[in-house]
PDB file of C-alpha atoms and ligand atoms in Angstrom:
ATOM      1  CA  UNK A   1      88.127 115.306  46.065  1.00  0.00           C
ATOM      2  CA  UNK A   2      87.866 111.386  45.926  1.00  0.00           C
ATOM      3  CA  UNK A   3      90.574 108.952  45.934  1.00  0.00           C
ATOM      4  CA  UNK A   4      90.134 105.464  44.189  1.00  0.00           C
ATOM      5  CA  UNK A   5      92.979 102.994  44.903  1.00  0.00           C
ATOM      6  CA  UNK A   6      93.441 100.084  42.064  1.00  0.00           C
ATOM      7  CA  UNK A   7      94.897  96.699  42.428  1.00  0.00           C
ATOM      8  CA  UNK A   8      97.090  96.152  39.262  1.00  0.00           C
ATOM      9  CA  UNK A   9      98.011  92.530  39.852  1.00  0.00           C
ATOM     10  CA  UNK A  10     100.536  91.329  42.137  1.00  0.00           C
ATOM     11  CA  UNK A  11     104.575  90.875  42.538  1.00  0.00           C
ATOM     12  CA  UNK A  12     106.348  88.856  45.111  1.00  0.00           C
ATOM     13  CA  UNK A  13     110.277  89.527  45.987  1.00  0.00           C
ATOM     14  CA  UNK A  14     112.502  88.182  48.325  1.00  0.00           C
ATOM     15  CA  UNK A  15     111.891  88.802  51.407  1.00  0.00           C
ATOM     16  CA  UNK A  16     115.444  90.581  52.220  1.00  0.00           C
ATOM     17  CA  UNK A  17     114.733  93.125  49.107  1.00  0.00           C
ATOM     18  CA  UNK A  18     111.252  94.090  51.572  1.00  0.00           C
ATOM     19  CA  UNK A  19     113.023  93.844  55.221  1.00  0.00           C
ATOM     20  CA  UNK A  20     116.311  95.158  54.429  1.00  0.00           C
ATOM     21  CA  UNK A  21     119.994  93.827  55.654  1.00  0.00           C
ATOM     22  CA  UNK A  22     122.227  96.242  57.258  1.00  0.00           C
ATOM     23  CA  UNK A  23     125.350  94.765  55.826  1.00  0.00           C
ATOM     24  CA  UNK A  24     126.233  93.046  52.118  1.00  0.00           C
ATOM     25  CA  UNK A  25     125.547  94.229  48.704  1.00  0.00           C
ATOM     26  CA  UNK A  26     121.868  94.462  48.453  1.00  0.00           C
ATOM     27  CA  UNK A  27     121.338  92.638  44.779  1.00  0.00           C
ATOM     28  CA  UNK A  28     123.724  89.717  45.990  1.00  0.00           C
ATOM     29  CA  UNK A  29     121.273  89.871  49.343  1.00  0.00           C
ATOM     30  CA  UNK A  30     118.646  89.700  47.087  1.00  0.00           C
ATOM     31  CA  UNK A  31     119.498  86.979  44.823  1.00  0.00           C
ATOM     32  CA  UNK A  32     121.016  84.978  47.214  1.00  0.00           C
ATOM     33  CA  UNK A  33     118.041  85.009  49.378  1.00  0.00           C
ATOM     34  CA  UNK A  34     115.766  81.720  49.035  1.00  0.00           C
ATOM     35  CA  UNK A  35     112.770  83.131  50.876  1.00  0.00           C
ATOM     36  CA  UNK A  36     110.034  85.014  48.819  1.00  0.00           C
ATOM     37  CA  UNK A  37     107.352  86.777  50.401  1.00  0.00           C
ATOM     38  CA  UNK A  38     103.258  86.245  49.581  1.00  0.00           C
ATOM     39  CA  UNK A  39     102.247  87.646  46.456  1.00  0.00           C
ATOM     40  CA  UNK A  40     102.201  91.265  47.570  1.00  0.00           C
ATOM     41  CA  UNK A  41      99.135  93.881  45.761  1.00  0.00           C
ATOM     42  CA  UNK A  42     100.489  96.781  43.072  1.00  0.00           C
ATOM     43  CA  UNK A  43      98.507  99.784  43.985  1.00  0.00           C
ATOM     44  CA  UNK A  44      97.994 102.525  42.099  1.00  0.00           C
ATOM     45  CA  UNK A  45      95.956 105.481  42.867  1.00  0.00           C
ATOM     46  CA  UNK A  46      92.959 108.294  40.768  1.00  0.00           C
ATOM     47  CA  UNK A  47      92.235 111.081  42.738  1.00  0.00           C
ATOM     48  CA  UNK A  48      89.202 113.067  41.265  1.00  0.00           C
ATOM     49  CA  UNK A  49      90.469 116.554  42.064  1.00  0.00           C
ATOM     50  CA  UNK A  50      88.225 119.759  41.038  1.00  0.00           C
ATOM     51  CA  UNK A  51      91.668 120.747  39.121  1.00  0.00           C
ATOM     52  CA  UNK A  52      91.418 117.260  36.579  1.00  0.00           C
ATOM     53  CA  UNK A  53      91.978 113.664  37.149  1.00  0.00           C
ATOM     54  CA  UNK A  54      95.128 112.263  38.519  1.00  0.00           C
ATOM     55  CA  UNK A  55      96.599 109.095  38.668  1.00  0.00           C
ATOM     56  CA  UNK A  56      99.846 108.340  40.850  1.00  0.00           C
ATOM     57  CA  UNK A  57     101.898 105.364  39.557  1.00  0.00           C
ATOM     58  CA  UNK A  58     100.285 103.236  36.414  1.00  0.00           C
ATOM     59  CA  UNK A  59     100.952 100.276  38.212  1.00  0.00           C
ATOM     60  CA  UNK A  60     101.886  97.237  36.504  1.00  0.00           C
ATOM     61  CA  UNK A  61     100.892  95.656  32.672  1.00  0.00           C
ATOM     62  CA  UNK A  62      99.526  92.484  32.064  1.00  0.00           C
ATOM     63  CA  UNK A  63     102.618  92.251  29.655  1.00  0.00           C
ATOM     64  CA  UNK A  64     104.494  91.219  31.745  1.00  0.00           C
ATOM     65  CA  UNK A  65     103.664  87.380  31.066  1.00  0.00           C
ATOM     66  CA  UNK A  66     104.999  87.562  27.348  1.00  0.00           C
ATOM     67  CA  UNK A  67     107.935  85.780  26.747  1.00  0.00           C
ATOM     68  CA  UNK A  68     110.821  88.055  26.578  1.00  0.00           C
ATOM     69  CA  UNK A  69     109.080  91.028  28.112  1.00  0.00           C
ATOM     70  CA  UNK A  70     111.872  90.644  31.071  1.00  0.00           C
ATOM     71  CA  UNK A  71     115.419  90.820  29.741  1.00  0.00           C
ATOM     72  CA  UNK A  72     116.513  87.372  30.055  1.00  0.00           C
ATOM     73  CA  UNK A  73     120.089  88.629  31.133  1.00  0.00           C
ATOM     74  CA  UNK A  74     119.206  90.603  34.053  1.00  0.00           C
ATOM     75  CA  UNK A  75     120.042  88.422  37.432  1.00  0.00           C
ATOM     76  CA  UNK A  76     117.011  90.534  38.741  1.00  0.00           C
ATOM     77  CA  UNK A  77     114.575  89.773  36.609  1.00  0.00           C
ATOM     78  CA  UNK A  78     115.206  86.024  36.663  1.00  0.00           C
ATOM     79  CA  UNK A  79     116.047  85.642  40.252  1.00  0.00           C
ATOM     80  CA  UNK A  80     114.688  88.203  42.031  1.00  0.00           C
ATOM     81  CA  UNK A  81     111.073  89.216  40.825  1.00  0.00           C
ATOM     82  CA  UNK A  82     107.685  87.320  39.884  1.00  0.00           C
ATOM     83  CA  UNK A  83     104.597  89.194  38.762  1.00  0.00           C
ATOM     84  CA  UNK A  84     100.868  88.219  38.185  1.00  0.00           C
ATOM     85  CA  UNK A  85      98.826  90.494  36.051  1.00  0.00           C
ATOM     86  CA  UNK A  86      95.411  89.938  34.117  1.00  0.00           C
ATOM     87  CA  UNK A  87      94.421  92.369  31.246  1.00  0.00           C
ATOM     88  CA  UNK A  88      91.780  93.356  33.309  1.00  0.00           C
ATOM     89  CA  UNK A  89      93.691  94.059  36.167  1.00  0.00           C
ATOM     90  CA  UNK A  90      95.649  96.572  34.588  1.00  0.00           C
ATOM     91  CA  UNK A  91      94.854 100.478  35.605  1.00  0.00           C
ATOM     92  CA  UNK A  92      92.729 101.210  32.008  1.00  0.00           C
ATOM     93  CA  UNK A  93      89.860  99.371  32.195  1.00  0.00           C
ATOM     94  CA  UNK A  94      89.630  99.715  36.101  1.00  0.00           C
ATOM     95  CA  UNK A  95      89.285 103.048  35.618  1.00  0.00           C
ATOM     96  CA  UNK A  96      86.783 102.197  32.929  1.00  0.00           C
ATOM     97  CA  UNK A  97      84.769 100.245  35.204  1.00  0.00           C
ATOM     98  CA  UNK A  98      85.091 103.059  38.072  1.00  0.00           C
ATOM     99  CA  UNK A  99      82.854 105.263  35.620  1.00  0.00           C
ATOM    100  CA  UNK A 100      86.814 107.452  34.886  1.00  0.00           C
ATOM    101  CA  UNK A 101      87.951 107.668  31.385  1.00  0.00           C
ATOM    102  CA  UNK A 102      91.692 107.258  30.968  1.00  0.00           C
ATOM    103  CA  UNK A 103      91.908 109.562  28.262  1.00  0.00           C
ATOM    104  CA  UNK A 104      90.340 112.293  30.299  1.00  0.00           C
ATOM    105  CA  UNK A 105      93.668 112.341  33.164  1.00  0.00           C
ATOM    106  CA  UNK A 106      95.546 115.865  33.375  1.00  0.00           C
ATOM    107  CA  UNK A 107      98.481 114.386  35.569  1.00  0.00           C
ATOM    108  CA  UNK A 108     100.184 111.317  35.998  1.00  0.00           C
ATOM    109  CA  UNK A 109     102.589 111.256  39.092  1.00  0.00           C
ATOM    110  CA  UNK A 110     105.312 108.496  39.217  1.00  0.00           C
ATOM    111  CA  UNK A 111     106.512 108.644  42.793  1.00  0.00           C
ATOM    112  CA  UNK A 112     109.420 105.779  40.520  1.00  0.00           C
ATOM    113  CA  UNK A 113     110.005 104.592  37.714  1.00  0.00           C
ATOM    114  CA  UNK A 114     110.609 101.328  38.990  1.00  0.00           C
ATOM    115  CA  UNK A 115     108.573  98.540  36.130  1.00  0.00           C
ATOM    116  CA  UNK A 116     105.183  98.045  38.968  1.00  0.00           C
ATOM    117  CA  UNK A 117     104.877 102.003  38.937  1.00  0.00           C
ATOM    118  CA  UNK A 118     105.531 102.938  35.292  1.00  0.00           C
ATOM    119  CA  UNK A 119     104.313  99.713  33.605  1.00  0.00           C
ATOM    120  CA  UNK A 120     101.035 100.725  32.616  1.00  0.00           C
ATOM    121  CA  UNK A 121     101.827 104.232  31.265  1.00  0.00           C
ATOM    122  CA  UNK A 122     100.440 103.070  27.330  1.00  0.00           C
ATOM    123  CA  UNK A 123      97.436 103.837  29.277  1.00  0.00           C
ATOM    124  CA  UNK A 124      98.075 107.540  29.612  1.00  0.00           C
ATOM    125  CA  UNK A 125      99.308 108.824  25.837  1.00  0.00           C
ATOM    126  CA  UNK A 126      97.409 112.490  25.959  1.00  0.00           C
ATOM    127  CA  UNK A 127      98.262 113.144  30.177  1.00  0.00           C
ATOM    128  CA  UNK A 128     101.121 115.093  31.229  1.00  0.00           C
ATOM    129  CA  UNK A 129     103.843 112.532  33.436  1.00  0.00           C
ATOM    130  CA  UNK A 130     105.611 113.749  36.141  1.00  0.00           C
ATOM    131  CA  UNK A 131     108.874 112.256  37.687  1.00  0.00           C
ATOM    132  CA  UNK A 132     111.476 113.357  39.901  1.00  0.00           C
ATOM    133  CA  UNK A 133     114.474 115.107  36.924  1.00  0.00           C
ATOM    134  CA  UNK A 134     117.248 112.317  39.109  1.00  0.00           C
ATOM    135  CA  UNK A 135     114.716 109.247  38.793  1.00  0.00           C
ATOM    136  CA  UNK A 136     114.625 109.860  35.076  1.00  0.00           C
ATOM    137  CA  UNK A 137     118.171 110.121  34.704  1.00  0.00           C
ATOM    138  CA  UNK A 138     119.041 107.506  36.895  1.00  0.00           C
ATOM    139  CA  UNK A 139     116.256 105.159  34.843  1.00  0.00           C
ATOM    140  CA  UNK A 140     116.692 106.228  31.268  1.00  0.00           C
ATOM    141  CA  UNK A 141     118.773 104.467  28.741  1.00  0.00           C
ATOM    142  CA  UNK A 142     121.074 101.788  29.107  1.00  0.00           C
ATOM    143  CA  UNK A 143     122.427 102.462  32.484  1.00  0.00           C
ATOM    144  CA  UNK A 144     118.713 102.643  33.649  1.00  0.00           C
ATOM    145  CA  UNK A 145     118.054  98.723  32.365  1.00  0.00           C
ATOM    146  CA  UNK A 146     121.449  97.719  34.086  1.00  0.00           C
ATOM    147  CA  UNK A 147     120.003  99.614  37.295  1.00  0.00           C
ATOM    148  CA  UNK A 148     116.547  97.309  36.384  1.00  0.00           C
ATOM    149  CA  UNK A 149     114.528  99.942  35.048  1.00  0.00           C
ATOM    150  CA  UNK A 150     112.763  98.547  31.545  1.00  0.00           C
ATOM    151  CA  UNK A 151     113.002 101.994  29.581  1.00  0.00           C
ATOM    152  CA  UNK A 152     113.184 100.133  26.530  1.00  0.00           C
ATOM    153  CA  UNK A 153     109.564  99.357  27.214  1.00  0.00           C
ATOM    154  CA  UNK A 154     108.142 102.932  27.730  1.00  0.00           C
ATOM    155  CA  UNK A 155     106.263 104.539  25.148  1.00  0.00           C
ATOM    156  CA  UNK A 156     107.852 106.141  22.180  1.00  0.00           C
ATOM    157  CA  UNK A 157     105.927 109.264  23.463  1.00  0.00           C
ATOM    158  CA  UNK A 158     107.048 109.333  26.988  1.00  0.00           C
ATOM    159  CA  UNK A 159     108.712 112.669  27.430  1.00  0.00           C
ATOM    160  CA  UNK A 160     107.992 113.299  31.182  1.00  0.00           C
ATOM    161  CA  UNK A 161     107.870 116.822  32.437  1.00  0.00           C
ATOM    162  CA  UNK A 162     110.867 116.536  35.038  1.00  0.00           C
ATOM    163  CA  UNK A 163     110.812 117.917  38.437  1.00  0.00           C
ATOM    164  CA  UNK A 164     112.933 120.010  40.913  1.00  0.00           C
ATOM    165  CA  UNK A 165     112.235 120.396  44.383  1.00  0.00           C
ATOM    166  CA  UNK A 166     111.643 124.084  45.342  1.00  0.00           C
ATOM    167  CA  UNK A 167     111.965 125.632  48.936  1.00  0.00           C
ATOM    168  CA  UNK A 168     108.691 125.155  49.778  1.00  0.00           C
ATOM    169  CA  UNK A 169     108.662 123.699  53.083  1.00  0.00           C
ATOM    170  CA  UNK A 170     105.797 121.077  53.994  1.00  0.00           C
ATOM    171  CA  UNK A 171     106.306 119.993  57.580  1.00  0.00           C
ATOM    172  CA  UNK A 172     109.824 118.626  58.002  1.00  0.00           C
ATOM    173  CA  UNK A 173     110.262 118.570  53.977  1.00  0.00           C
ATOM    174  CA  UNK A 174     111.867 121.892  53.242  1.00  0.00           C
ATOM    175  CA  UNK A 175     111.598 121.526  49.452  1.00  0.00           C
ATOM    176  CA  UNK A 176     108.476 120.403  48.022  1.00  0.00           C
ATOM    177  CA  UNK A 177     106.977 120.576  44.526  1.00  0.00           C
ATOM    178  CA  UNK A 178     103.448 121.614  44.374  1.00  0.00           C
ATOM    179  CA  UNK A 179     101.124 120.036  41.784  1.00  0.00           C
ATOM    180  CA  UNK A 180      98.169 122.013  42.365  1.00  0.00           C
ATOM    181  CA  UNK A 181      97.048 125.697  42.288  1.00  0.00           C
ATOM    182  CA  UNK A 182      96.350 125.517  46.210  1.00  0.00           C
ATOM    183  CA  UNK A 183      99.394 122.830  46.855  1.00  0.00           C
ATOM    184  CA  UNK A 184      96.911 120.383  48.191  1.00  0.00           C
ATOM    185  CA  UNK A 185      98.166 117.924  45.880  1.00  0.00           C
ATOM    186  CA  UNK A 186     102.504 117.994  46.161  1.00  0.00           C
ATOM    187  CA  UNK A 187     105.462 116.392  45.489  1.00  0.00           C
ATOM    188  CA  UNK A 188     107.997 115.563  48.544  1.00  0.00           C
ATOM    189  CA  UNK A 189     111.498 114.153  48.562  1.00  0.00           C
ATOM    190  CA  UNK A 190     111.923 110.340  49.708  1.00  0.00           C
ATOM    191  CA  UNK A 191     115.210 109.574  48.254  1.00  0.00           C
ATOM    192  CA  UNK A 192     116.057 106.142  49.583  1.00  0.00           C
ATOM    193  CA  UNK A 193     114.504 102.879  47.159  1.00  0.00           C
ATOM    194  CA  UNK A 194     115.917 105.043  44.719  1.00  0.00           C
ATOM    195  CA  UNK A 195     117.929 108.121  44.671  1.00  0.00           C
ATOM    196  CA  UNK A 196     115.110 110.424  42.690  1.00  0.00           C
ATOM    197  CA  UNK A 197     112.022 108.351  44.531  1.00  0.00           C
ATOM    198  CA  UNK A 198     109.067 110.954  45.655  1.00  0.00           C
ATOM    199  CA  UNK A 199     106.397 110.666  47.560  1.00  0.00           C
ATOM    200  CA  UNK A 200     102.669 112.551  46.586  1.00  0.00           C
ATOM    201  CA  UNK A 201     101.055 114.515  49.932  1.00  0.00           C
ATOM    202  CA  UNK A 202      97.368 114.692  49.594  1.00  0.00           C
ATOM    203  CA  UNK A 203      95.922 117.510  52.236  1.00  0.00           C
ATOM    204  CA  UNK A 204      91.941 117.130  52.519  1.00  0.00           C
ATOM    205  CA  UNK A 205      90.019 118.828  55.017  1.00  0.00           C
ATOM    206  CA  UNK A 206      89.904 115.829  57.935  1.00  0.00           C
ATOM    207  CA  UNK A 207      92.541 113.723  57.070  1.00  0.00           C
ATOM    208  CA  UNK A 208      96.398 113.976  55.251  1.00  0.00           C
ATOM    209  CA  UNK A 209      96.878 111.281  52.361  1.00  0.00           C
ATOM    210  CA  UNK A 210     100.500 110.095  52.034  1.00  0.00           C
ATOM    211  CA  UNK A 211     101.072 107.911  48.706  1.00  0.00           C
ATOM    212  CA  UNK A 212     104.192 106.756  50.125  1.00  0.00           C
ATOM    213  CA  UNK A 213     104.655 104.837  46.397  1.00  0.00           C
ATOM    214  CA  UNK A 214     107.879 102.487  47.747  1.00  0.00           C
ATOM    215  CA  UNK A 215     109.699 105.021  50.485  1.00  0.00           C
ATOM    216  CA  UNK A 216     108.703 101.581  52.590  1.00  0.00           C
ATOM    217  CA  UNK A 217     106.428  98.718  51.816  1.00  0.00           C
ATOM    218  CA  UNK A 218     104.321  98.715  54.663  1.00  0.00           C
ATOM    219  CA  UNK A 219     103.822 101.024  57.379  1.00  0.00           C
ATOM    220  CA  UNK A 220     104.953  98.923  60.210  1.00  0.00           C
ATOM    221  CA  UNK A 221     108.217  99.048  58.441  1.00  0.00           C
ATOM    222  CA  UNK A 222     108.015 102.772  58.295  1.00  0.00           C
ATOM    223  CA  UNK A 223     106.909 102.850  61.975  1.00  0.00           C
ATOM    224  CA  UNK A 224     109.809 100.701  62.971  1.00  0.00           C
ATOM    225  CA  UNK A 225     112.728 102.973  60.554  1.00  0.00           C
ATOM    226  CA  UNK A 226     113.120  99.948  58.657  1.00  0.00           C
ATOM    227  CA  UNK A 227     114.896 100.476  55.414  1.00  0.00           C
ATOM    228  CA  UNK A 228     114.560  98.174  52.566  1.00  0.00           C
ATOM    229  CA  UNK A 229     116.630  95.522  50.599  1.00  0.00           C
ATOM    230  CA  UNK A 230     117.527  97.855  48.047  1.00  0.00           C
ATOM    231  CA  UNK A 231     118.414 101.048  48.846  1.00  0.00           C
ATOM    232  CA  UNK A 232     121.641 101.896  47.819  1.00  0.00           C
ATOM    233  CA  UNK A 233     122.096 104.851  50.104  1.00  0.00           C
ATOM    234  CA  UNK A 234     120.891 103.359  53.215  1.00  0.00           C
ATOM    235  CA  UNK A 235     121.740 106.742  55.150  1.00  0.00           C
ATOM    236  CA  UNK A 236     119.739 108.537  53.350  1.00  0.00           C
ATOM    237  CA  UNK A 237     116.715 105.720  53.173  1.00  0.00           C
ATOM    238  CA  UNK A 238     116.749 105.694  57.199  1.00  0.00           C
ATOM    239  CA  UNK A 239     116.459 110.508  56.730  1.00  0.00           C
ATOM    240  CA  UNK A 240     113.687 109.522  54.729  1.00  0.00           C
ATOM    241  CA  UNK A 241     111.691 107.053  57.105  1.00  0.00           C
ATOM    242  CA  UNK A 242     112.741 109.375  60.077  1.00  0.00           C
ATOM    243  CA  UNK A 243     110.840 112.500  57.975  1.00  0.00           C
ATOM    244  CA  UNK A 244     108.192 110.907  57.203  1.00  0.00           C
ATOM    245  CA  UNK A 245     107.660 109.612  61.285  1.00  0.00           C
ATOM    246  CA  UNK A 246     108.094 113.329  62.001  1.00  0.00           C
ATOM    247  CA  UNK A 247     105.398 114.366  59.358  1.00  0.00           C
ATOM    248  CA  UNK A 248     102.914 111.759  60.837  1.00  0.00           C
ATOM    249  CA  UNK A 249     103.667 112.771  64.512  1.00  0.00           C
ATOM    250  CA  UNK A 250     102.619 116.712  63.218  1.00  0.00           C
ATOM    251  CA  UNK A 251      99.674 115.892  61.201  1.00  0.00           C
ATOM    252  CA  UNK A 252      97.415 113.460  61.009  1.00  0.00           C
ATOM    253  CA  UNK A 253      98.409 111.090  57.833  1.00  0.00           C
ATOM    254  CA  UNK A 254      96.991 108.124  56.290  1.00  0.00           C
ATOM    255  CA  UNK A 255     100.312 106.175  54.981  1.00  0.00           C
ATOM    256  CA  UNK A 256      99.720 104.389  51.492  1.00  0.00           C
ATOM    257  CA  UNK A 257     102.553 102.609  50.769  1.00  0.00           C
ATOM    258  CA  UNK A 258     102.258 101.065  46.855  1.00  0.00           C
ATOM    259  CA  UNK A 259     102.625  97.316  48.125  1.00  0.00           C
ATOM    260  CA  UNK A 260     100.881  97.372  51.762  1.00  0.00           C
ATOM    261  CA  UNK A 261      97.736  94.778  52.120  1.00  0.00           C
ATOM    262  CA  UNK A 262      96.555  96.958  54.455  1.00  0.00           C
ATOM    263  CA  UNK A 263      96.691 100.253  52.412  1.00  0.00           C
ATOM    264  CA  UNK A 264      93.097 100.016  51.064  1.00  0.00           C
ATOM    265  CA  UNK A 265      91.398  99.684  54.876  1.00  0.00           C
ATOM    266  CA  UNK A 266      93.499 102.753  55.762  1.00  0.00           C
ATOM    267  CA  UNK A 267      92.587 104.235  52.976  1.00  0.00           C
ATOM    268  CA  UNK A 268      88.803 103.527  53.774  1.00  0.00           C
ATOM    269  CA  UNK A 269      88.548 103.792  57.310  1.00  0.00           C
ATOM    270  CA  UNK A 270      91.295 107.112  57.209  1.00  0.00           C
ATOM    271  CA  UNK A 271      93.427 105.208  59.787  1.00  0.00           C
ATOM    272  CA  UNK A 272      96.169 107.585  60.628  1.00  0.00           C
ATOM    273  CA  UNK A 273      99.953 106.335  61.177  1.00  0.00           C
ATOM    274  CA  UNK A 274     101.169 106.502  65.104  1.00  0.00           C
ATOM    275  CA  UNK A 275     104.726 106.913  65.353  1.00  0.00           C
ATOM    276  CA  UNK A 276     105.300 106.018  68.738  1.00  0.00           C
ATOM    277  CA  UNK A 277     104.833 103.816  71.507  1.00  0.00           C
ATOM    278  CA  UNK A 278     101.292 103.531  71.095  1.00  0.00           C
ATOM    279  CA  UNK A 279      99.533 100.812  68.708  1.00  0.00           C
ATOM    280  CA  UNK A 280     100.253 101.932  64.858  1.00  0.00           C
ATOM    281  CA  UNK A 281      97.202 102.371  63.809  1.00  0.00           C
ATOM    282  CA  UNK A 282      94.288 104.748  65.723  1.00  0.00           C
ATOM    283  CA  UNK A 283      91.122 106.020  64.284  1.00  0.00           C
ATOM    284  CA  UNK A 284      91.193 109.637  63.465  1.00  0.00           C
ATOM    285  CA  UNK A 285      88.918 110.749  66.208  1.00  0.00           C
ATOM    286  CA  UNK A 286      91.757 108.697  68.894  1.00  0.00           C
ATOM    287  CA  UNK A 287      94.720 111.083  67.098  1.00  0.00           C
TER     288      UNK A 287
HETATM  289 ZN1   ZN B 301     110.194 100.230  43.438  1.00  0.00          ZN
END
């Protein structure tokens, strides 16, 4: 099993929407805020599994510098987002030049459906998609664009095989969904930057992978039970970071959150997350 992260471009948002507030409505945080962060990386990932190709998250499209592409009513989009993608950067013809052919990937896993997740899924017309049943009813039709999801951009094809957490515990996650045959590729619950968002467990012999998609955007943020600008349900956010904290301190995990700079070192050097008083990042052997 190999995992290849991809850059697709980057996004920058204010920086309330990545710290959090405790207090306020989060959009009128958000747009009121006048402080954006650095242009911040859109990862998505290809694991090489003996079971087929999988990609979690598409990442974003290169699209999204056509005029109109944003709906020019939505506060968000004019306010509260700017994205940078080249054709090239987009997940297709990365793959492509990773030696992986798009049109041979079984699974696609969207951990959101949030635009930088699900932007690029043109890509992935013969794969089957995956997504949490609640994120795709929360993000579908025209309730999802008021919510900022662009469903009027998915593919006419996109009919995503929608999933249900069953009781299969994984650490402190009592319902999982398992993707593969031996459940070292599965689905857990991270309700919080939205109310259907999952996060994909990778379990390899050494080492546990934890595509983290946007349950925080970085791991000191994790590490510190930081929730984000835009949960709605903060409670539930803050059950989510405290899980995930618990998962690290019983097995050794390298946390990829979606929009982390430092993701891709983890990611190479299998840095595992440290939730405690000690520095947040130890090599494996130190764990
Ligand atoms: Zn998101």
């Amino acid at each position: 099993m190999r995992i290849h992260i991809v850059q697709t471009g980057t996004v920058a948002i204010k920086q309330v929407q990545q710290a959090g507030r405790p207090s306020g409505n989060p959009i009128l945080n958000i747009l009121l805020d006048k402080n954006w962060t650095e242009p911040l990386p859109i990862y998505a990932f290809v694991i090489e599994h003996p079971e087929g190709l999988i990609v979690v998250d598409t990442g974003e499209t290169a699209r999204v510098s056509e005029p109109g592409y944003f709906p020019w009513w939505h506060p968000y989009y004019r306010y509260g987002l700017q994205e940078w993608v080249q054709p090239e950067q987009e997940i297709g013809p990365q793959m492509r030049a990773l030696g992986l052919d798009p049109k041979d990937v079984r699974w696609v896993l969207l951990t959101h459906l949030h635009t930088d997740h699900a932007g690029s899924l043109a890509h992935f017309p013969k794969a089957e998609h995956l997504v949490s049943r609640q994120e795709y009813m929360h993000a579908k039709g025209r309730r999802g664009l008021l919510r900022g999801y662009l469903s009027n951009h998915w593919p006419g094809w996109f009919s995503p095989t929608l999933i249900d957490m069953l009781a299969q515990p994984s650490g402190p996650f009592p319902n999982t969904y398992p993707l593969t045959s031996t459940g070292d590729v599965r689905f857990v619950p991270t309700p919080g930057h939205t109310p259907g968002h999952l996060s994909v467990v990778v379990t390899a012999p050494q080492v546990t992978y934890f595509l983290a998609g946007d349950a925080s955007y970085t791991q000191d943020l994790m590490l510190a039970g930081k929730v984000d600008g835009v949960s709605m349900d903060r409670q539930s956010a803050q059950r989510t970071l405290e899980r995930i904290q618990q998962f690290c301190r019983q097995t050794p995990t390298v946390y990829l959150p979606s929009h982390d700079p430092d993701t891709p070192d983890r990611l190479a050097n299998q840095q595992v997350a440290v939730p405690t008083s000690l520095p947040a990042f130890l090599p494996l052997e130190a764990a």
